[in-house]
Amino acid sequence: MPIVFRPLSENDLARVAALNTDAVPAVNDLTIAELRTLVGRCGLAVAALEDDELLGFLLALEPGADYASENYRWFSERSTDFLYVDRIVVDPSAHGRGIGRGLYEQAFVAAEGERARVCCEVNTLPPNPESMAFHARLGFTEVGRQSTKGGTVEVALLERTL
């Protein structure tokens, strides 16, 4: 069966929360209630499914969102023409099948015409070399670095110009 991309729904939140928790520390852990709030602030919240099984998701915010993330704030202080990917998670059993690329394609299409770039961050401490390599293959370049969460995490701030 082909992978189908569609907007996230309320019914997806339990599975999204489970995938998100399994992806920690690449993403921060969120409860279902916190995810519900975040999805409500997103300009793009998309699910990737195969045979009705949710295998991945992407959450992205537009400029001006009510969002306290240090990384989102970094981009917001420098630009108003971006789509910020807060998190992308793919079930490890589905890695290597193009799902992450497909989710990002949804973000690139959503940003076309409205935004000049798609932005995100990848942990460098703790290191996430697989994610750095994945983003480089998609054409993302590093535009900055910062320490977050009281110095316990360092991130590379990335963008892909459209």
GROMACS .gro file of N, CA and C in nm:
model
  486
    1MET      N    1   0.085  -0.119   0.000
    1MET     CA    2   0.000   0.000   0.000
    1MET      C    3   0.088   0.125   0.000
    2PRO      N    4   0.044   0.226  -0.071
    2PRO     CA    5   0.120   0.351  -0.071
    2PRO      C    6   0.103   0.428   0.061
    3ILE      N    7   0.199   0.514   0.089
    3ILE     CA    8   0.190   0.602   0.205
    3ILE      C    9   0.094   0.715   0.170
    4VAL      N   10   0.002   0.744   0.260
    4VAL     CA   11  -0.096   0.850   0.243
    4VAL      C   12  -0.064   0.960   0.344
    5PHE      N   13  -0.068   1.084   0.298
    5PHE     CA   14  -0.046   1.199   0.385
    5PHE      C   15  -0.178   1.272   0.400
    6ARG      N   16  -0.211   1.307   0.525
    6ARG     CA   17  -0.334   1.380   0.551
    6ARG      C   18  -0.317   1.463   0.678
    7PRO      N   19  -0.406   1.561   0.698
    7PRO     CA   20  -0.398   1.640   0.823
    7PRO      C   21  -0.417   1.551   0.945
    8LEU      N   22  -0.346   1.583   1.052
    8LEU     CA   23  -0.366   1.513   1.179
    8LEU      C   24  -0.506   1.539   1.231
    9SER      N   25  -0.562   1.441   1.298
    9SER     CA   26  -0.693   1.457   1.360
    9SER      C   27  -0.683   1.429   1.510
   10GLU      N   28  -0.785   1.466   1.580
   10GLU     CA   29  -0.793   1.440   1.725
   10GLU      C   30  -0.773   1.291   1.753
   11ASN      N   31  -0.826   1.206   1.667
   11ASN     CA   32  -0.814   1.061   1.686
   11ASN      C   33  -0.670   1.011   1.674
   12ASP      N   34  -0.581   1.090   1.616
   12ASP     CA   35  -0.442   1.051   1.598
   12ASP      C   36  -0.356   1.079   1.721
   13LEU      N   37  -0.405   1.158   1.815
   13LEU     CA   38  -0.317   1.210   1.920
   13LEU      C   39  -0.254   1.103   2.009
   14ALA      N   40  -0.324   0.996   2.039
   14ALA     CA   41  -0.264   0.893   2.123
   14ALA      C   42  -0.146   0.828   2.053
   15ARG      N   43  -0.160   0.799   1.926
   15ARG     CA   44  -0.050   0.739   1.849
   15ARG      C   45   0.064   0.839   1.832
   16VAL      N   46   0.031   0.965   1.805
   16VAL     CA   47   0.132   1.070   1.793
   16VAL      C   48   0.211   1.081   1.924
   17ALA      N   49   0.142   1.080   2.036
   17ALA     CA   50   0.209   1.089   2.166
   17ALA      C   51   0.303   0.970   2.187
   18ALA      N   52   0.260   0.851   2.149
   18ALA     CA   53   0.344   0.733   2.166
   18ALA      C   54   0.469   0.742   2.078
   19LEU      N   55   0.452   0.780   1.952
   19LEU     CA   56   0.567   0.796   1.863
   19LEU      C   57   0.661   0.904   1.915
   20ASN      N   58   0.603   1.015   1.961
   20ASN     CA   59   0.682   1.125   2.013
   20ASN      C   60   0.765   1.079   2.134
   21THR      N   61   0.703   1.010   2.227
   21THR     CA   62   0.773   0.962   2.347
   21THR      C   63   0.887   0.867   2.308
   22ASP      N   64   0.863   0.781   2.211
   22ASP     CA   65   0.967   0.687   2.168
   22ASP      C   66   1.084   0.759   2.101
   23ALA      N   67   1.063   0.881   2.051
   23ALA     CA   68   1.168   0.955   1.981
   23ALA      C   69   1.253   1.042   2.074
   24VAL      N   70   1.217   1.052   2.202
   24VAL     CA   71   1.296   1.130   2.297
   24VAL      C   72   1.435   1.066   2.306
   25PRO      N   73   1.547   1.138   2.302
   25PRO     CA   74   1.565   1.281   2.322
   25PRO      C   75   1.573   1.364   2.193
   26ALA      N   76   1.549   1.301   2.076
   26ALA     CA   77   1.553   1.378   1.952
   26ALA      C   78   1.446   1.487   1.953
   27VAL      N   79   1.336   1.461   2.023
   27VAL     CA   80   1.230   1.561   2.047
   27VAL      C   81   1.201   1.559   2.196
   28ASN      N   82   1.140   1.667   2.246
   28ASN     CA   83   1.103   1.666   2.388
   28ASN      C   84   0.971   1.592   2.405
   29ASP      N   85   0.956   1.530   2.521
   29ASP     CA   86   0.836   1.452   2.550
   29ASP      C   87   0.719   1.546   2.577
   30LEU      N   88   0.603   1.511   2.526
   30LEU     CA   89   0.481   1.589   2.547
   30LEU      C   90   0.366   1.496   2.581
   31THR      N   91   0.277   1.541   2.667
   31THR     CA   92   0.155   1.467   2.696
   31THR      C   93   0.057   1.485   2.580
   32ILE      N   94  -0.049   1.408   2.583
   32ILE     CA   95  -0.152   1.424   2.480
   32ILE      C   96  -0.211   1.564   2.488
   33ALA      N   97  -0.233   1.616   2.607
   33ALA     CA   98  -0.288   1.752   2.622
   33ALA      C   99  -0.193   1.856   2.564
   34GLU      N  100  -0.063   1.841   2.590
   34GLU     CA  101   0.035   1.935   2.535
   34GLU      C  102   0.041   1.925   2.383
   35LEU      N  103   0.033   1.803   2.331
   35LEU     CA  104   0.032   1.786   2.186
   35LEU      C  105  -0.093   1.849   2.125
   36ARG      N  106  -0.206   1.833   2.188
   36ARG     CA  107  -0.331   1.892   2.139
   36ARG      C  108  -0.315   2.044   2.128
   37THR      N  109  -0.258   2.105   2.230
   37THR     CA  110  -0.235   2.250   2.228
   37THR      C  111  -0.139   2.287   2.116
   38LEU      N  112  -0.029   2.213   2.103
   38LEU     CA  113   0.069   2.242   1.999
   38LEU      C  114   0.008   2.228   1.860
   39VAL      N  115  -0.065   2.121   1.836
   39VAL     CA  116  -0.128   2.100   1.705
   39VAL      C  117  -0.222   2.216   1.674
   40GLY      N  118  -0.292   2.266   1.774
   40GLY     CA  119  -0.382   2.379   1.754
   40GLY      C  120  -0.311   2.507   1.713
   41ARG      N  121  -0.184   2.519   1.744
   41ARG     CA  122  -0.105   2.637   1.708
   41ARG      C  123  -0.034   2.621   1.573
   42CYS      N  124  -0.033   2.499   1.523
   42CYS     CA  125   0.042   2.470   1.401
   42CYS      C  126  -0.027   2.521   1.275
   43GLY      N  127   0.054   2.570   1.183
   43GLY     CA  128   0.006   2.602   1.050
   43GLY      C  129  -0.003   2.478   0.964
   44LEU      N  130   0.072   2.373   1.003
   44LEU     CA  131   0.072   2.246   0.931
   44LEU      C  132   0.091   2.134   1.032
   45ALA      N  133   0.000   2.039   1.033
   45ALA     CA  134   0.009   1.920   1.118
   45ALA      C  135  -0.036   1.804   1.030
   46VAL      N  136   0.060   1.722   0.989
   46VAL     CA  137   0.032   1.619   0.889
   46VAL      C  138   0.075   1.482   0.940
   47ALA      N  139  -0.003   1.381   0.902
   47ALA     CA  140   0.023   1.243   0.938
   47ALA      C  141   0.059   1.164   0.813
   48ALA      N  142   0.143   1.063   0.830
   48ALA     CA  143   0.176   0.969   0.724
   48ALA      C  144   0.121   0.833   0.766
   49LEU      N  145   0.038   0.775   0.679
   49LEU     CA  146  -0.027   0.648   0.711
   49LEU      C  147  -0.008   0.545   0.602
   50GLU      N  148  -0.006   0.420   0.645
   50GLU     CA  149  -0.010   0.307   0.553
   50GLU      C  150  -0.110   0.208   0.610
   51ASP      N  151  -0.206   0.170   0.528
   51ASP     CA  152  -0.313   0.080   0.575
   51ASP      C  153  -0.377   0.132   0.704
   52ASP      N  154  -0.401   0.261   0.710
   52ASP     CA  155  -0.462   0.328   0.826
   52ASP      C  156  -0.376   0.324   0.952
   53GLU      N  157  -0.250   0.281   0.941
   53GLU     CA  158  -0.159   0.286   1.056
   53GLU      C  159  -0.073   0.411   1.045
   54LEU      N  160  -0.077   0.493   1.150
   54LEU     CA  161   0.000   0.616   1.152
   54LEU      C  162   0.147   0.581   1.177
   55LEU      N  163   0.232   0.610   1.076
   55LEU     CA  164   0.373   0.575   1.083
   55LEU      C  165   0.462   0.696   1.109
   56GLY      N  166   0.407   0.816   1.096
   56GLY     CA  167   0.488   0.935   1.119
   56GLY      C  168   0.402   1.059   1.118
   57PHE      N  169   0.464   1.170   1.164
   57PHE     CA  170   0.393   1.298   1.165
   57PHE      C  171   0.492   1.412   1.159
   58LEU      N  172   0.444   1.527   1.120
   58LEU     CA  173   0.521   1.651   1.116
   58LEU      C  174   0.433   1.763   1.170
   59LEU      N  175   0.491   1.845   1.258
   59LEU     CA  176   0.422   1.962   1.314
   59LEU      C  177   0.504   2.086   1.282
   60ALA      N  178   0.441   2.186   1.219
   60ALA     CA  179   0.513   2.307   1.178
   60ALA      C  180   0.431   2.431   1.213
   61LEU      N  181   0.503   2.537   1.250
   61LEU     CA  182   0.441   2.663   1.289
   61LEU      C  183   0.481   2.775   1.194
   62GLU      N  184   0.391   2.869   1.179
   62GLU     CA  185   0.416   2.988   1.098
   62GLU      C  186   0.463   3.101   1.189
   63PRO      N  187   0.517   3.208   1.131
   63PRO     CA  188   0.556   3.323   1.212
   63PRO      C  189   0.437   3.379   1.289
   64GLY      N  190   0.464   3.428   1.409
   64GLY     CA  191   0.359   3.491   1.490
   64GLY      C  192   0.281   3.396   1.577
   65ALA      N  193   0.318   3.268   1.577
   65ALA     CA  194   0.246   3.171   1.661
   65ALA      C  195   0.278   3.196   1.809
   66ASP      N  196   0.183   3.163   1.893
   66ASP     CA  197   0.200   3.173   2.038
   66ASP      C  198   0.272   3.046   2.083
   67TYR      N  199   0.406   3.052   2.077
   67TYR     CA  200   0.485   2.933   2.105
   67TYR      C  201   0.616   2.974   2.171
   68ALA      N  202   0.647   2.917   2.286
   68ALA     CA  203   0.759   2.962   2.368
   68ALA      C  204   0.891   2.891   2.339
   69SER      N  205   0.897   2.807   2.239
   69SER     CA  206   1.020   2.734   2.207
   69SER      C  207   1.137   2.829   2.182
   70GLU      N  208   1.250   2.799   2.246
   70GLU     CA  209   1.370   2.881   2.225
   70GLU      C  210   1.415   2.876   2.079
   71ASN      N  211   1.397   2.764   2.014
   71ASN     CA  212   1.440   2.751   1.874
   71ASN      C  213   1.346   2.826   1.780
   72TYR      N  214   1.216   2.813   1.804
   72TYR     CA  215   1.119   2.890   1.725
   72TYR      C  216   1.146   3.039   1.743
   73ARG      N  217   1.172   3.081   1.866
   73ARG     CA  218   1.200   3.222   1.894
   73ARG      C  219   1.325   3.269   1.819
   74TRP      N  220   1.428   3.185   1.808
   74TRP     CA  221   1.550   3.220   1.737
   74TRP      C  222   1.518   3.257   1.592
   75PHE      N  223   1.437   3.175   1.527
   75PHE     CA  224   1.400   3.204   1.388
   75PHE      C  225   1.308   3.327   1.381
   76SER      N  226   1.217   3.338   1.475
   76SER     CA  227   1.122   3.451   1.476
   76SER      C  228   1.193   3.585   1.493
   77GLU      N  229   1.301   3.588   1.566
   77GLU     CA  230   1.376   3.712   1.588
   77GLU      C  231   1.454   3.755   1.464
   78ARG      N  232   1.467   3.667   1.367
   78ARG     CA  233   1.549   3.694   1.250
   78ARG      C  234   1.472   3.703   1.119
   79SER      N  235   1.345   3.659   1.120
   79SER     CA  236   1.272   3.652   0.993
   79SER      C  237   1.122   3.641   1.017
   80THR      N  238   1.047   3.675   0.917
   80THR     CA  239   0.901   3.656   0.921
   80THR      C  240   0.852   3.577   0.800
   81ASP      N  241   0.945   3.517   0.726
   81ASP     CA  242   0.903   3.445   0.604
   81ASP      C  243   0.948   3.299   0.608
   82PHE      N  244   0.910   3.229   0.714
   82PHE     CA  245   0.952   3.090   0.730
   82PHE      C  246   0.837   3.003   0.775
   83LEU      N  247   0.853   2.874   0.757
   83LEU     CA  248   0.769   2.771   0.818
   83LEU      C  249   0.864   2.690   0.906
   84TYR      N  250   0.836   2.685   1.035
   84TYR     CA  251   0.924   2.621   1.132
   84TYR      C  252   0.874   2.481   1.165
   85VAL      N  253   0.953   2.381   1.131
   85VAL     CA  254   0.919   2.242   1.164
   85VAL      C  255   0.964   2.218   1.308
   86ASP      N  256   0.867   2.209   1.396
   86ASP     CA  257   0.896   2.187   1.538
   86ASP      C  258   0.937   2.043   1.564
   87ARG      N  259   0.873   1.950   1.495
   87ARG     CA  260   0.909   1.810   1.512
   87ARG      C  261   0.860   1.728   1.394
   88ILE      N  262   0.940   1.630   1.361
   88ILE     CA  263   0.906   1.528   1.262
   88ILE      C  264   0.949   1.395   1.323
   89VAL      N  265   0.859   1.300   1.326
   89VAL     CA  266   0.887   1.170   1.387
   89VAL      C  267   0.834   1.061   1.294
   90VAL      N  268   0.917   0.960   1.273
   90VAL     CA  269   0.877   0.843   1.194
   90VAL      C  270   0.904   0.719   1.278
   91ASP      N  271   0.808   0.629   1.280
   91ASP     CA  272   0.824   0.503   1.353
   91ASP      C  273   0.953   0.436   1.306
   92PRO      N  274   1.041   0.396   1.399
   92PRO     CA  275   1.167   0.333   1.359
   92PRO      C  276   1.149   0.214   1.266
   93SER      N  277   1.040   0.141   1.279
   93SER     CA  278   1.017   0.025   1.191
   93SER      C  279   0.991   0.067   1.047
   94ALA      N  280   0.965   0.196   1.024
   94ALA     CA  281   0.936   0.246   0.889
   94ALA      C  282   1.049   0.334   0.835
   95HIS      N  283   1.161   0.343   0.906
   95HIS     CA  284   1.273   0.423   0.857
   95HIS      C  285   1.323   0.368   0.724
   96GLY      N  286   1.371   0.458   0.640
   96GLY     CA  287   1.427   0.418   0.512
   96GLY      C  288   1.326   0.396   0.402
   97ARG      N  289   1.202   0.431   0.427
   97ARG     CA  290   1.096   0.408   0.328
   97ARG      C  291   1.047   0.538   0.264
   98GLY      N  292   1.114   0.649   0.291
   98GLY     CA  293   1.077   0.776   0.229
   98GLY      C  294   0.968   0.852   0.301
   99ILE      N  295   0.930   0.808   0.420
   99ILE     CA  296   0.822   0.874   0.492
   99ILE      C  297   0.866   1.011   0.541
  100GLY      N  298   0.985   1.021   0.599
  100GLY     CA  299   1.036   1.150   0.643
  100GLY      C  300   1.047   1.249   0.528
  101ARG      N  301   1.100   1.203   0.416
  101ARG     CA  302   1.110   1.287   0.296
  101ARG      C  303   0.970   1.331   0.251
  102GLY      N  304   0.876   1.239   0.253
  102GLY     CA  305   0.739   1.272   0.213
  102GLY      C  306   0.675   1.373   0.306
  103LEU      N  307   0.699   1.361   0.435
  103LEU     CA  308   0.646   1.459   0.530
  103LEU      C  309   0.707   1.596   0.504
  104TYR      N  310   0.837   1.601   0.479
  104TYR     CA  311   0.899   1.730   0.448
  104TYR      C  312   0.848   1.786   0.316
  105GLU      N  313   0.819   1.701   0.219
  105GLU     CA  314   0.761   1.751   0.093
  105GLU      C  315   0.628   1.822   0.120
  106GLN      N  316   0.552   1.772   0.215
  106GLN     CA  317   0.428   1.839   0.254
  106GLN      C  318   0.458   1.979   0.308
  107ALA      N  319   0.564   1.991   0.387
  107ALA     CA  320   0.603   2.122   0.441
  107ALA      C  321   0.652   2.214   0.330
  108PHE      N  322   0.731   2.162   0.237
  108PHE     CA  323   0.782   2.246   0.128
  108PHE      C  324   0.666   2.299   0.043
  109VAL      N  325   0.570   2.214   0.013
  109VAL     CA  326   0.453   2.257  -0.065
  109VAL      C  327   0.373   2.361   0.014
  110ALA      N  328   0.353   2.337   0.143
  110ALA     CA  329   0.276   2.431   0.225
  110ALA      C  330   0.344   2.567   0.233
  111ALA      N  331   0.476   2.569   0.230
  111ALA     CA  332   0.550   2.695   0.244
  111ALA      C  333   0.565   2.770   0.112
  112GLU      N  334   0.552   2.703  -0.001
  112GLU     CA  335   0.572   2.767  -0.132
  112GLU      C  336   0.478   2.885  -0.149
  113GLY      N  337   0.534   2.993  -0.199
  113GLY     CA  338   0.455   3.111  -0.227
  113GLY      C  339   0.435   3.201  -0.107
  114GLU      N  340   0.422   3.144   0.010
  114GLU     CA  341   0.399   3.221   0.132
  114GLU      C  342   0.529   3.248   0.208
  115ARG      N  343   0.618   3.154   0.205
  115ARG     CA  344   0.739   3.158   0.287
  115ARG      C  345   0.862   3.139   0.198
  116ALA      N  346   0.973   3.195   0.238
  116ALA     CA  347   1.098   3.182   0.162
  116ALA      C  348   1.180   3.063   0.206
  117ARG      N  349   1.148   3.008   0.325
  117ARG     CA  350   1.232   2.899   0.377
  117ARG      C  351   1.152   2.811   0.472
  118VAL      N  352   1.203   2.689   0.487
  118VAL     CA  353   1.155   2.596   0.588
  118VAL      C  354   1.271   2.580   0.687
  119CYS      N  355   1.242   2.594   0.816
  119CYS     CA  356   1.344   2.593   0.921
  119CYS      C  357   1.317   2.481   1.022
  120CYS      N  358   1.423   2.441   1.088
  120CYS     CA  359   1.412   2.340   1.193
  120CYS      C  360   1.541   2.341   1.274
  121GLU      N  361   1.551   2.252   1.369
  121GLU     CA  362   1.677   2.234   1.441
  121GLU      C  363   1.698   2.086   1.463
  122VAL      N  364   1.826   2.051   1.481
  122VAL     CA  365   1.864   1.912   1.509
  122VAL      C  366   1.960   1.916   1.627
  123ASN      N  367   1.941   1.826   1.721
  123ASN     CA  368   2.030   1.819   1.836
  123ASN      C  369   2.173   1.785   1.793
  124THR      N  370   2.267   1.860   1.849
  124THR     CA  371   2.408   1.825   1.836
  124THR      C  372   2.461   1.775   1.971
  125LEU      N  373   2.390   1.807   2.079
  125LEU     CA  374   2.418   1.757   2.213
  125LEU      C  375   2.284   1.736   2.282
  126PRO      N  376   2.234   1.614   2.301
  126PRO     CA  377   2.299   1.491   2.258
  126PRO      C  378   2.303   1.483   2.105
  127PRO      N  379   2.407   1.419   2.051
  127PRO     CA  380   2.423   1.417   1.905
  127PRO      C  381   2.316   1.335   1.835
  128ASN      N  382   2.281   1.381   1.715
  128ASN     CA  383   2.185   1.310   1.631
  128ASN      C  384   2.238   1.311   1.487
  129PRO      N  385   2.346   1.238   1.462
  129PRO     CA  386   2.409   1.242   1.329
  129PRO      C  387   2.320   1.191   1.217
  130GLU      N  388   2.231   1.097   1.247
  130GLU     CA  389   2.141   1.047   1.142
  130GLU      C  390   2.048   1.158   1.095
  131SER      N  391   1.996   1.236   1.189
  131SER     CA  392   1.906   1.345   1.152
  131SER      C  393   1.982   1.456   1.077
  132MET      N  394   2.105   1.484   1.119
  132MET     CA  395   2.185   1.585   1.049
  132MET      C  396   2.207   1.542   0.904
  133ALA      N  397   2.242   1.416   0.883
  133ALA     CA  398   2.265   1.365   0.747
  133ALA      C  399   2.136   1.367   0.665
  134PHE      N  400   2.025   1.329   0.726
  134PHE     CA  401   1.895   1.331   0.658
  134PHE      C  402   1.862   1.473   0.612
  135HIS      N  403   1.875   1.570   0.700
  135HIS     CA  404   1.843   1.708   0.664
  135HIS      C  405   1.938   1.762   0.557
  136ALA      N  406   2.064   1.723   0.563
  136ALA     CA  407   2.159   1.766   0.458
  136ALA      C  408   2.116   1.710   0.323
  137ARG      N  409   2.071   1.585   0.319
  137ARG     CA  410   2.024   1.525   0.192
  137ARG      C  411   1.904   1.600   0.137
  138LEU      N  412   1.823   1.659   0.225
  138LEU     CA  413   1.705   1.734   0.180
  138LEU      C  414   1.739   1.878   0.142
  139GLY      N  415   1.864   1.918   0.157
  139GLY     CA  416   1.905   2.052   0.117
  139GLY      C  417   1.906   2.155   0.228
  140PHE      N  418   1.896   2.112   0.353
  140PHE     CA  419   1.904   2.205   0.465
  140PHE      C  420   2.050   2.242   0.490
  141THR      N  421   2.073   2.366   0.530
  141THR     CA  422   2.206   2.412   0.568
  141THR      C  423   2.199   2.472   0.708
  142GLU      N  424   2.311   2.465   0.778
  142GLU     CA  425   2.319   2.520   0.913
  142GLU      C  426   2.332   2.671   0.905
  143VAL      N  427   2.248   2.741   0.982
  143VAL     CA  428   2.252   2.888   0.986
  143VAL      C  429   2.283   2.940   1.126
  144GLY      N  430   2.299   2.851   1.222
  144GLY     CA  431   2.332   2.893   1.358
  144GLY      C  432   2.333   2.774   1.451
  145ARG      N  433   2.376   2.802   1.575
  145ARG     CA  434   2.374   2.704   1.683
  145ARG      C  435   2.335   2.775   1.809
  146GLN      N  436   2.275   2.702   1.900
  146GLN     CA  437   2.246   2.759   2.030
  146GLN      C  438   2.230   2.649   2.134
  147SER      N  439   2.256   2.688   2.259
  147SER     CA  440   2.231   2.601   2.373
  147SER      C  441   2.090   2.631   2.423
  148THR      N  442   2.019   2.526   2.461
  148THR     CA  443   1.882   2.541   2.511
  148THR      C  444   1.865   2.460   2.638
  149LYS      N  445   1.749   2.474   2.696
  149LYS     CA  446   1.711   2.398   2.816
  149LYS      C  447   1.819   2.410   2.924
  150GLY      N  448   1.859   2.535   2.948
  150GLY     CA  449   1.956   2.562   3.052
  150GLY      C  450   2.093   2.504   3.024
  151GLY      N  451   2.127   2.490   2.896
  151GLY     CA  452   2.259   2.439   2.859
  151GLY      C  453   2.269   2.289   2.850
  152THR      N  454   2.159   2.217   2.868
  152THR     CA  455   2.162   2.071   2.863
  152THR      C  456   2.150   2.017   2.721
  153VAL      N  457   2.108   2.103   2.628
  153VAL     CA  458   2.091   2.064   2.488
  153VAL      C  459   2.156   2.169   2.401
  154GLU      N  460   2.224   2.124   2.296
  154GLU     CA  461   2.273   2.215   2.193
  154GLU      C  462   2.212   2.173   2.061
  155VAL      N  463   2.172   2.271   1.981
  155VAL     CA  464   2.110   2.242   1.853
  155VAL      C  465   2.180   2.316   1.740
  156ALA      N  466   2.175   2.253   1.623
  156ALA     CA  467   2.211   2.320   1.499
  156ALA      C  468   2.081   2.372   1.440
  157LEU      N  469   2.076   2.499   1.407
  157LEU     CA  470   1.958   2.561   1.348
  157LEU      C  471   1.975   2.554   1.197
  158LEU      N  472   1.876   2.494   1.131
  158LEU     CA  473   1.885   2.464   0.988
  158LEU      C  474   1.775   2.533   0.910
  159GLU      N  475   1.804   2.558   0.781
  159GLU     CA  476   1.699   2.608   0.694
  159GLU      C  477   1.722   2.558   0.552
  160ARG      N  478   1.613   2.547   0.480
  160ARG     CA  479   1.616   2.518   0.337
  160ARG      C  480   1.543   2.632   0.269
  161THR      N  481   1.614   2.702   0.183
  161THR     CA  482   1.553   2.810   0.107
  161THR      C  483   1.472   2.750  -0.005
  162LEU      N  484   1.352   2.802  -0.026
  162LEU     CA  485   1.264   2.751  -0.131
  162LEU      C  486   1.278   2.832  -0.259
   0.00000   0.00000   0.00000
